[in-house]
Tab-separated table of C-alpha atoms in Angstrom:
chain	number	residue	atom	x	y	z
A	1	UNK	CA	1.048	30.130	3.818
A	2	UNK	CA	1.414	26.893	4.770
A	3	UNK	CA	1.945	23.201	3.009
A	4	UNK	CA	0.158	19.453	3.859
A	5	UNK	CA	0.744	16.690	1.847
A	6	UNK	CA	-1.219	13.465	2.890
A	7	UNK	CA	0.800	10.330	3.025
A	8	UNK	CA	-1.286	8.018	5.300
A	9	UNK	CA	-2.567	6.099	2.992
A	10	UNK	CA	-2.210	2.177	3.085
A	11	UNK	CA	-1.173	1.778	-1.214
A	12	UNK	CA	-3.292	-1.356	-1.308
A	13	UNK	CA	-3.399	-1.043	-4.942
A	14	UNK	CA	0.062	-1.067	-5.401
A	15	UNK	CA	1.082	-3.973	-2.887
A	16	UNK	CA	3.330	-6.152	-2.940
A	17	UNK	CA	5.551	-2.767	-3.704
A	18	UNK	CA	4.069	-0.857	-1.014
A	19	UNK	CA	4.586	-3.545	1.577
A	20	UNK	CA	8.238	-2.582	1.418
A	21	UNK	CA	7.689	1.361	1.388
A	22	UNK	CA	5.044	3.634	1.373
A	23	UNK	CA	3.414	4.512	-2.048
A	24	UNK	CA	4.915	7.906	-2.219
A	25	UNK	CA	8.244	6.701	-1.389
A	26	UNK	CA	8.093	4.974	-4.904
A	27	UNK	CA	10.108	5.990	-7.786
A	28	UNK	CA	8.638	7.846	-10.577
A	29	UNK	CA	11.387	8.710	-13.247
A	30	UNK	CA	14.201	7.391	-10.082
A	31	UNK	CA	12.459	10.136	-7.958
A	32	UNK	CA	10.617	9.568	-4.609
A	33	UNK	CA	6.530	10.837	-6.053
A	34	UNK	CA	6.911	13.109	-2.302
A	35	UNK	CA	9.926	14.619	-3.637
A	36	UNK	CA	7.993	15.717	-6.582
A	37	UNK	CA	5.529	17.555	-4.118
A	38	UNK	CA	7.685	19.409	-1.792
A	39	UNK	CA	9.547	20.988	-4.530
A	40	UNK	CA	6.134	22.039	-6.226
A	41	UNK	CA	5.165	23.696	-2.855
A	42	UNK	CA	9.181	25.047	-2.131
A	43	UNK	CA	8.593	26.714	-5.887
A	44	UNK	CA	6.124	28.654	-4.330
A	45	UNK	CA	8.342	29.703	-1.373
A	46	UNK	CA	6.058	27.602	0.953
A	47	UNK	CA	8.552	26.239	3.227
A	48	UNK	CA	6.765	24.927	6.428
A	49	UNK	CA	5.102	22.264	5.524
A	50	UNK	CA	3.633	19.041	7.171
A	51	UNK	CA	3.467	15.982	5.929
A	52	UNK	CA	0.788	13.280	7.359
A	53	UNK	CA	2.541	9.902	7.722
A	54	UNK	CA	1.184	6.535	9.760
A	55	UNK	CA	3.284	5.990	12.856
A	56	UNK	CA	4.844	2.724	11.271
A	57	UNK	CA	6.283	5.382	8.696
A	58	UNK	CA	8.352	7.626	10.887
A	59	UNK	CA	11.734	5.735	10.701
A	60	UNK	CA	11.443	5.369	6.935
A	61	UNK	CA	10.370	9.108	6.428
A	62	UNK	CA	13.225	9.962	8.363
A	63	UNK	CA	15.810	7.945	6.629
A	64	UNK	CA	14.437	9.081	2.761
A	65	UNK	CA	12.662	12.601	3.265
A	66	UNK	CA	14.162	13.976	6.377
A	67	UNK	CA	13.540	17.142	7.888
A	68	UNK	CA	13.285	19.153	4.840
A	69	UNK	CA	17.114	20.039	5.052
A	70	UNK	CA	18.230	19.685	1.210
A	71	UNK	CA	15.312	21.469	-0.168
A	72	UNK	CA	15.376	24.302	2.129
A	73	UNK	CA	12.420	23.735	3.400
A	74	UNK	CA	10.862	22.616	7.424
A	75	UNK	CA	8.893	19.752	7.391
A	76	UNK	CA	6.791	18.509	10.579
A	77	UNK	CA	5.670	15.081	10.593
A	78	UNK	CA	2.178	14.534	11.439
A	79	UNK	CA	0.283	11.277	12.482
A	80	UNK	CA	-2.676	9.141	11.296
A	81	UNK	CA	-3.168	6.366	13.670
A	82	UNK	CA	-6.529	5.232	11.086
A	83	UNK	CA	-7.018	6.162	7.284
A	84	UNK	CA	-10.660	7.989	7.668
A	85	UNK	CA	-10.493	10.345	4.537
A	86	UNK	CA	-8.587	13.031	3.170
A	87	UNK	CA	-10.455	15.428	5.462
A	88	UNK	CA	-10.021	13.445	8.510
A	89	UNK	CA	-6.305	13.426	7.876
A	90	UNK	CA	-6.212	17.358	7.230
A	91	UNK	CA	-8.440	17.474	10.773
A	92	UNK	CA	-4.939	16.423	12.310
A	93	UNK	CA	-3.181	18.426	10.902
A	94	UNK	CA	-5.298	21.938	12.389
A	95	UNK	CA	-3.039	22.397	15.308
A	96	UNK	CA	0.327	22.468	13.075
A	97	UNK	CA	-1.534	25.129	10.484
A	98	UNK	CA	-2.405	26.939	13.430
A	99	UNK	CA	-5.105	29.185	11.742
A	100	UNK	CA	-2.680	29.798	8.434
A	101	UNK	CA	-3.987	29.515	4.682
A	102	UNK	CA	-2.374	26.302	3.206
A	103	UNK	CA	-1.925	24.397	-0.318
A	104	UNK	CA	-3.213	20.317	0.532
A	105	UNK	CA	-1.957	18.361	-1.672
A	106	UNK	CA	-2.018	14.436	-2.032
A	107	UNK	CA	0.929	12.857	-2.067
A	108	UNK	CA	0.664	9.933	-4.598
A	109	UNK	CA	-0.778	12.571	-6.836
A	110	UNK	CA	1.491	14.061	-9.667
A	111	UNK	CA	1.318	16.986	-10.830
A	112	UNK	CA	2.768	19.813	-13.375
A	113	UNK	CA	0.558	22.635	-13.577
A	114	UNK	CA	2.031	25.400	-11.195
A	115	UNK	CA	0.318	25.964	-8.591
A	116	UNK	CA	0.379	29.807	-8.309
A	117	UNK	CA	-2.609	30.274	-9.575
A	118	UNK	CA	-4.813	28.647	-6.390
A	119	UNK	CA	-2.582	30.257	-3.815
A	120	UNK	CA	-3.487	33.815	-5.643
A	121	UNK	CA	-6.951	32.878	-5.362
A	122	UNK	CA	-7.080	32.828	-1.447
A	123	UNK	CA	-4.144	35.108	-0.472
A	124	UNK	CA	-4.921	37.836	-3.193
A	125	UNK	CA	-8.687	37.425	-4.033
A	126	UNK	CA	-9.513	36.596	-0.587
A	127	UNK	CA	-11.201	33.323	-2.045
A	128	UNK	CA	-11.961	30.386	0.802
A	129	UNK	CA	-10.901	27.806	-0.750
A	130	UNK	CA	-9.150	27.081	-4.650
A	131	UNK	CA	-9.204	23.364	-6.508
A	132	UNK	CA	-7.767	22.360	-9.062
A	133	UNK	CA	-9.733	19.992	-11.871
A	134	UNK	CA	-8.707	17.610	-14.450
A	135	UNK	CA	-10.624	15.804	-17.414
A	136	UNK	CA	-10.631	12.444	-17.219
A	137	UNK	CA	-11.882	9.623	-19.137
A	138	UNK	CA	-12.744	7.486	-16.053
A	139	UNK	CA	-14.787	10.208	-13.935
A	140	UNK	CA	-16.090	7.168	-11.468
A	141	UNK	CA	-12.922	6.622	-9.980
A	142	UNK	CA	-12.760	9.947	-8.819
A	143	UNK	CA	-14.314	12.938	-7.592
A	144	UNK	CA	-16.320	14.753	-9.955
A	145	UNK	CA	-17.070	18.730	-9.703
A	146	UNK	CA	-19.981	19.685	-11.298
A	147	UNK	CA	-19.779	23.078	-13.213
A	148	UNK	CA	-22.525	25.740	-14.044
A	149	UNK	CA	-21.500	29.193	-15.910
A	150	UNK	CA	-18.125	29.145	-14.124
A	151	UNK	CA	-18.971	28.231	-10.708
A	152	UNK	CA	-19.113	25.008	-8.837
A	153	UNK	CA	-22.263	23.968	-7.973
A	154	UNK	CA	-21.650	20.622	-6.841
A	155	UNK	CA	-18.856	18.028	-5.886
A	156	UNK	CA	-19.373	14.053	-5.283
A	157	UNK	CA	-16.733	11.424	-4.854
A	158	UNK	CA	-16.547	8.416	-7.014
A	159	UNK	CA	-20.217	8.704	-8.551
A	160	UNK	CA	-22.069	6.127	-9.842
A	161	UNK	CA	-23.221	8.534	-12.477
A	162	UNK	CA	-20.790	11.426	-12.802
A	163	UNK	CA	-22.690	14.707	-13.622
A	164	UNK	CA	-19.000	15.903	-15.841
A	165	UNK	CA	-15.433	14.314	-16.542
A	166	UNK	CA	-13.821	17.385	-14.288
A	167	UNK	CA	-12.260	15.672	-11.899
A	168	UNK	CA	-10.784	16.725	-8.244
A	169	UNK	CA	-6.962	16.073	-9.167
A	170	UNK	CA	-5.294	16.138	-5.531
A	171	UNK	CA	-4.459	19.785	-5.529
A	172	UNK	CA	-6.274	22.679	-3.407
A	173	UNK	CA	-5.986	25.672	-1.271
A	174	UNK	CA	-7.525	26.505	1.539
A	175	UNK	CA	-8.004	29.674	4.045
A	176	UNK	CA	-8.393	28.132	7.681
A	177	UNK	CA	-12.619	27.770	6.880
A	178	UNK	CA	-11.975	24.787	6.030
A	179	UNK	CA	-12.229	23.516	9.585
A	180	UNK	CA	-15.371	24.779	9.968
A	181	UNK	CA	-16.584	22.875	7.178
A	182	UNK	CA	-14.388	19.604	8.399
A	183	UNK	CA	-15.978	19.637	11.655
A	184	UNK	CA	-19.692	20.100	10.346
A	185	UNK	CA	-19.322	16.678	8.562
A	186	UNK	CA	-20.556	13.096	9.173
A	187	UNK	CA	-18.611	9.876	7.703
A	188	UNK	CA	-19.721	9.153	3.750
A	189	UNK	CA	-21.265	5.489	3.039
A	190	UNK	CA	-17.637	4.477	2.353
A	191	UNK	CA	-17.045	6.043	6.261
A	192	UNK	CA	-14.982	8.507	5.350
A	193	UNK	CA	-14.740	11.917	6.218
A	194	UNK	CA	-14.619	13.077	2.017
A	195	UNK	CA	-12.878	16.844	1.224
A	196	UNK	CA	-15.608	16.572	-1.329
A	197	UNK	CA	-18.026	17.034	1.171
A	198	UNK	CA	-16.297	19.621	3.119
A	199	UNK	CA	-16.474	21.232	0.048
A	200	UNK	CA	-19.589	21.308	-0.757
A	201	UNK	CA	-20.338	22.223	2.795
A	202	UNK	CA	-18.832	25.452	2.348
A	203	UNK	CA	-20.429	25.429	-1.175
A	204	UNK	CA	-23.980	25.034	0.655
A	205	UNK	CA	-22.809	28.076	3.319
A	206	UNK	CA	-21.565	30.414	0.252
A	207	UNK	CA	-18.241	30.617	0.498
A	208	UNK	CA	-16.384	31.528	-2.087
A	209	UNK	CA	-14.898	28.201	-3.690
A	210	UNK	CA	-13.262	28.670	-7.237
A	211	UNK	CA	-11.409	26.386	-9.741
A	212	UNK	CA	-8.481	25.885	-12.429
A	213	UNK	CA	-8.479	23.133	-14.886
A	214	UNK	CA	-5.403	22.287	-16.115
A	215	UNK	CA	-4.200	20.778	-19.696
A	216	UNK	CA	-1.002	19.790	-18.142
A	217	UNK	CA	0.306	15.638	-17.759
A	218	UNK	CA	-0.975	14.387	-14.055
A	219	UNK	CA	-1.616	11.014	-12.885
A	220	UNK	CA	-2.657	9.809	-9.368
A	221	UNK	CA	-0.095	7.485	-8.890
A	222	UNK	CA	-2.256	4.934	-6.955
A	223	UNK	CA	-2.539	1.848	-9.692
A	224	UNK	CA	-0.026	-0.040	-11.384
A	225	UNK	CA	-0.922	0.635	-14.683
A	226	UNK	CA	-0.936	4.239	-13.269
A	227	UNK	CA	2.380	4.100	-12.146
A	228	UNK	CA	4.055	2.939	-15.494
A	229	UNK	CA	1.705	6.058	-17.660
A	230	UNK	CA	3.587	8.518	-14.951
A	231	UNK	CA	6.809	7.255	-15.778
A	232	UNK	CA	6.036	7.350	-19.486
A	233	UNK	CA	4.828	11.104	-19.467
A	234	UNK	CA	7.259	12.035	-17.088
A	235	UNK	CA	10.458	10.662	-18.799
A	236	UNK	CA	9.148	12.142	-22.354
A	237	UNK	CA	8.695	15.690	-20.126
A	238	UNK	CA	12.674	15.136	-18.770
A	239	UNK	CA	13.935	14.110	-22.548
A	240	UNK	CA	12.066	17.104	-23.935
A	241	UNK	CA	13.486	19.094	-22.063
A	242	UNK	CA	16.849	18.355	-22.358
A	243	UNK	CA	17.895	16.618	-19.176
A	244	UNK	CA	17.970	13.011	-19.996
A	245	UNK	CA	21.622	12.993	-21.119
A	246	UNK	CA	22.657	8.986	-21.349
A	247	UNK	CA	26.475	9.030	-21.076
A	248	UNK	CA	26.734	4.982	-23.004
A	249	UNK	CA	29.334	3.311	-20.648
A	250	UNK	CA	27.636	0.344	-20.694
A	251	UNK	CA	28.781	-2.398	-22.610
A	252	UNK	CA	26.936	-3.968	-25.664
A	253	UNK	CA	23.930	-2.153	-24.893
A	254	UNK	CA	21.578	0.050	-27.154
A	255	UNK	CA	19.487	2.901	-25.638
A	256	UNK	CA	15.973	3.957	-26.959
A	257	UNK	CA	15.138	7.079	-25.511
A	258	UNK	CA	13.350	8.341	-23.892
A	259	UNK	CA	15.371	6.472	-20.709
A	260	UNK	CA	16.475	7.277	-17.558
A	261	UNK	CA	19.524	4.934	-15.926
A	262	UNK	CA	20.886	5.587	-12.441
A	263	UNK	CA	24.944	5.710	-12.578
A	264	UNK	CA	25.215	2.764	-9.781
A	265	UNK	CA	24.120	0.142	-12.099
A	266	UNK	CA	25.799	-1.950	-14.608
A	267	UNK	CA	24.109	-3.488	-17.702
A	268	UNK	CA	25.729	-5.466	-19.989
A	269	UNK	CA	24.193	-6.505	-24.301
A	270	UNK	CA	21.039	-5.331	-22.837
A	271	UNK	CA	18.719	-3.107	-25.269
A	272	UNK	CA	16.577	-0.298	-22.968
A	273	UNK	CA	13.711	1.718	-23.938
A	274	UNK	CA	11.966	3.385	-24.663
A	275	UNK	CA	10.390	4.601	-21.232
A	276	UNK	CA	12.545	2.118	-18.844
A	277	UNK	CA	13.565	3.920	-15.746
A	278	UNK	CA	16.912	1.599	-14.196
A	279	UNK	CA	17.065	2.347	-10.172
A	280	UNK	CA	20.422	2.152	-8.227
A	281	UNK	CA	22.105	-1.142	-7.866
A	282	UNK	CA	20.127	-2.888	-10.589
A	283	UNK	CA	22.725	-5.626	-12.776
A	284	UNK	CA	21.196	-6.210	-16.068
A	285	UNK	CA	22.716	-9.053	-18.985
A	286	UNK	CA	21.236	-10.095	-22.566
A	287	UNK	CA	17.510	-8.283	-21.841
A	288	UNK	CA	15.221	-6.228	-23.702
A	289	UNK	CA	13.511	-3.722	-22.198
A	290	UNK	CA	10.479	-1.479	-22.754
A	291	UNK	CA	7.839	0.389	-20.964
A	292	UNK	CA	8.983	-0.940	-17.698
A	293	UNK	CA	10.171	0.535	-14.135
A	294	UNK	CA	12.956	-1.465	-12.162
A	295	UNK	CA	13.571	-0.468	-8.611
A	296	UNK	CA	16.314	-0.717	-6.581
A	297	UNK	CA	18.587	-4.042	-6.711
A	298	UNK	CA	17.169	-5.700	-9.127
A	299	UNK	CA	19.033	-8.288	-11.033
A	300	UNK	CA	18.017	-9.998	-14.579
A	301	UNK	CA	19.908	-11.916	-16.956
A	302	UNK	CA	19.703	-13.623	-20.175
A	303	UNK	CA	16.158	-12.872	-20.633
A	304	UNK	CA	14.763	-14.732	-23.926
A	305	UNK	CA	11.922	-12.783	-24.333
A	306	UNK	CA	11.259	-8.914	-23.975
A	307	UNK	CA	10.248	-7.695	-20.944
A	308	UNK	CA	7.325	-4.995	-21.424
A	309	UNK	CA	4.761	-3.029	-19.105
A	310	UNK	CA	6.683	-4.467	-16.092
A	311	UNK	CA	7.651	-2.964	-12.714
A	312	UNK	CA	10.209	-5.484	-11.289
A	313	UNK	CA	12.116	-5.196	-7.584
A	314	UNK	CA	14.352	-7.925	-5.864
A	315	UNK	CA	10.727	-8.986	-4.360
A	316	UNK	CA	8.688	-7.938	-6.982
A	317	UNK	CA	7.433	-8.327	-10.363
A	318	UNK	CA	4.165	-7.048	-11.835
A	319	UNK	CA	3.625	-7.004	-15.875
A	320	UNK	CA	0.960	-5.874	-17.691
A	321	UNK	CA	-0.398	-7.182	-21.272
A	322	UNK	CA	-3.636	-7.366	-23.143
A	323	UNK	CA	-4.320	-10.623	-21.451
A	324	UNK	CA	-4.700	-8.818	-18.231
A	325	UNK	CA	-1.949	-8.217	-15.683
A	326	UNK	CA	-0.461	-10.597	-12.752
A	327	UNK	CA	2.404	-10.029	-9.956
């Protein structure tokens, strides 16, 4: 079995941050969201996997993810000249799979639900294909399965009236059917080609498509607002399990966990947290922190007033309050 994980996407949502890197090369909890991916997929002992990138990307891919080397792991990059859909992007990648079962996932998505379960649906049941569903309390913004006595009868992306709140979460498995289904498809009215309707292409032929729905914290890390709730659930996740260990060398400064400070930085009478994430080479003086994300380099000092639902880089800032949010 094989891995994908789509990264072609242009993070329009998330500009001006993604103008500097791609969207899954941001931080959540000081961690690349990709990294988060390829060591769900190498806990599974999948270790081939291919990643779909833009050309533009290479060098930068290069330079952060590599080759795969420190997680063990092989990773082909593959490329998407034009965005056209999640299935369009998997269509590139059918040469590298070369006729093996895969997991897809997306790469801005985060996830903690194991993934076990899907792959033992196609390599064990001899299912064609395995997704995994969410609730959600916004089921237009994504796409919705609809669910009769335990099987799916129906998928749609981004409805206009959702038929459940079970959402597709970014997480599937496939045998190699799924090209069939791929290349039976025409663009959607957005001109896409959707993996919803590959889906329900195979649903339509009667192959055997099955679901999980998970419990478990996920976000698709493709919003702002999204971005800080990932970094909230995910540094309460590190904290609770033990491994947010804050060794106080900083000077004057107070600590409200749950926080999560990269050792090349230096803040000085600052008070941090809770849910602040501090990248590398970030200089902090006489600020108050909360609920906020600061990337790599940035400086503040002698902030009067505390700084709250913010994500702040050297080029950067975007805060959120009840007024509404601006950059």
């Amino acid at each position: 079995m094989k891995g994908l994980i789509l990264c072609a996407g242009k993070g329009t949502r998330l500009q001006p941050f993604s103008n500097h890197k791609p969207k899954v090369l941001l931080p959540v909890a000081n961690k690349p969201i990709i990294y988060y991916c390829i060591e769900m997929l190498v806990e599974l002992e999948i270790y081939e996997i291919g990643i779909v990138i833009r050309p533009d990307h290479s060098a930068v891919f290069m330079e952060e993810v590599g080759l795969g080397e420190r997680w063990g792991a092989q990773i082909t990059y593959i490329y998407q000249n034009v965005s056209l859909g999640i299935a369009d992007a998997v269509r590139h990648a059918e040469t590298y799979l070369n006729n093996h079962s895969f997991v897809l996932l997306l790469g801005d998505n985060l996830i903690t639900q194991s993934l076990e379960g899907l792959c033992h649906s196609i390599l064990m049941d001899n299912h064609d294909a395995a997704i995994l569903l969410g609730k959600v309390s916004n089921p237009r913004d994504f796409g919705i399965a609809e669910v009769h006595e335990n099987q799916i009868i129906g998928l749609e992306e981004k409805p206009a009236v959702p038929k459940s709140n079970l959402a597709i979460l970014g997480a599937y498995a496939f045998n190699p059917s799924i090209f069939e289904a791929i290349h039976s498809i025409s663009p959607s009215a957005r001109g896409e080609y959707e993996i919803t309707d590959a889906i329900q292409w195979m649903i339509h032929k009667g192959y055997a498509v099955v679901y999980q729905v998970t419990e478990k914290n996920y976000s698709d890390v493709g919003t702002m607002e999204r971005w800080l709730e990932a970094n909230r659930w995910m540094l309460q996740l590190l904290n609770d399990a033990g491994q947010l260990n804050i060794e106080n060398r900083h000077k004057g400064c107070t600590f409200i966990s749950p926080v999560l400070i990269d050792t090349d930085s230096e803040l000085i009478d600052c008070v941090i947290g809770p849910y602040v994430t501090i990248g590398p080479h970030t200089r902090l003086e006489n600020c108050t922190i909360e609920n906020s994300i600061l990337l790599d380099g940035s400086q503040l000092t002698h902030s009067l007033e505390t700084i709250s639902n913010a994500i702040i880089s050297p080029q950067s800032i975007f805060v959120q309050n009840t007024g509404g949010s601006h950059r």
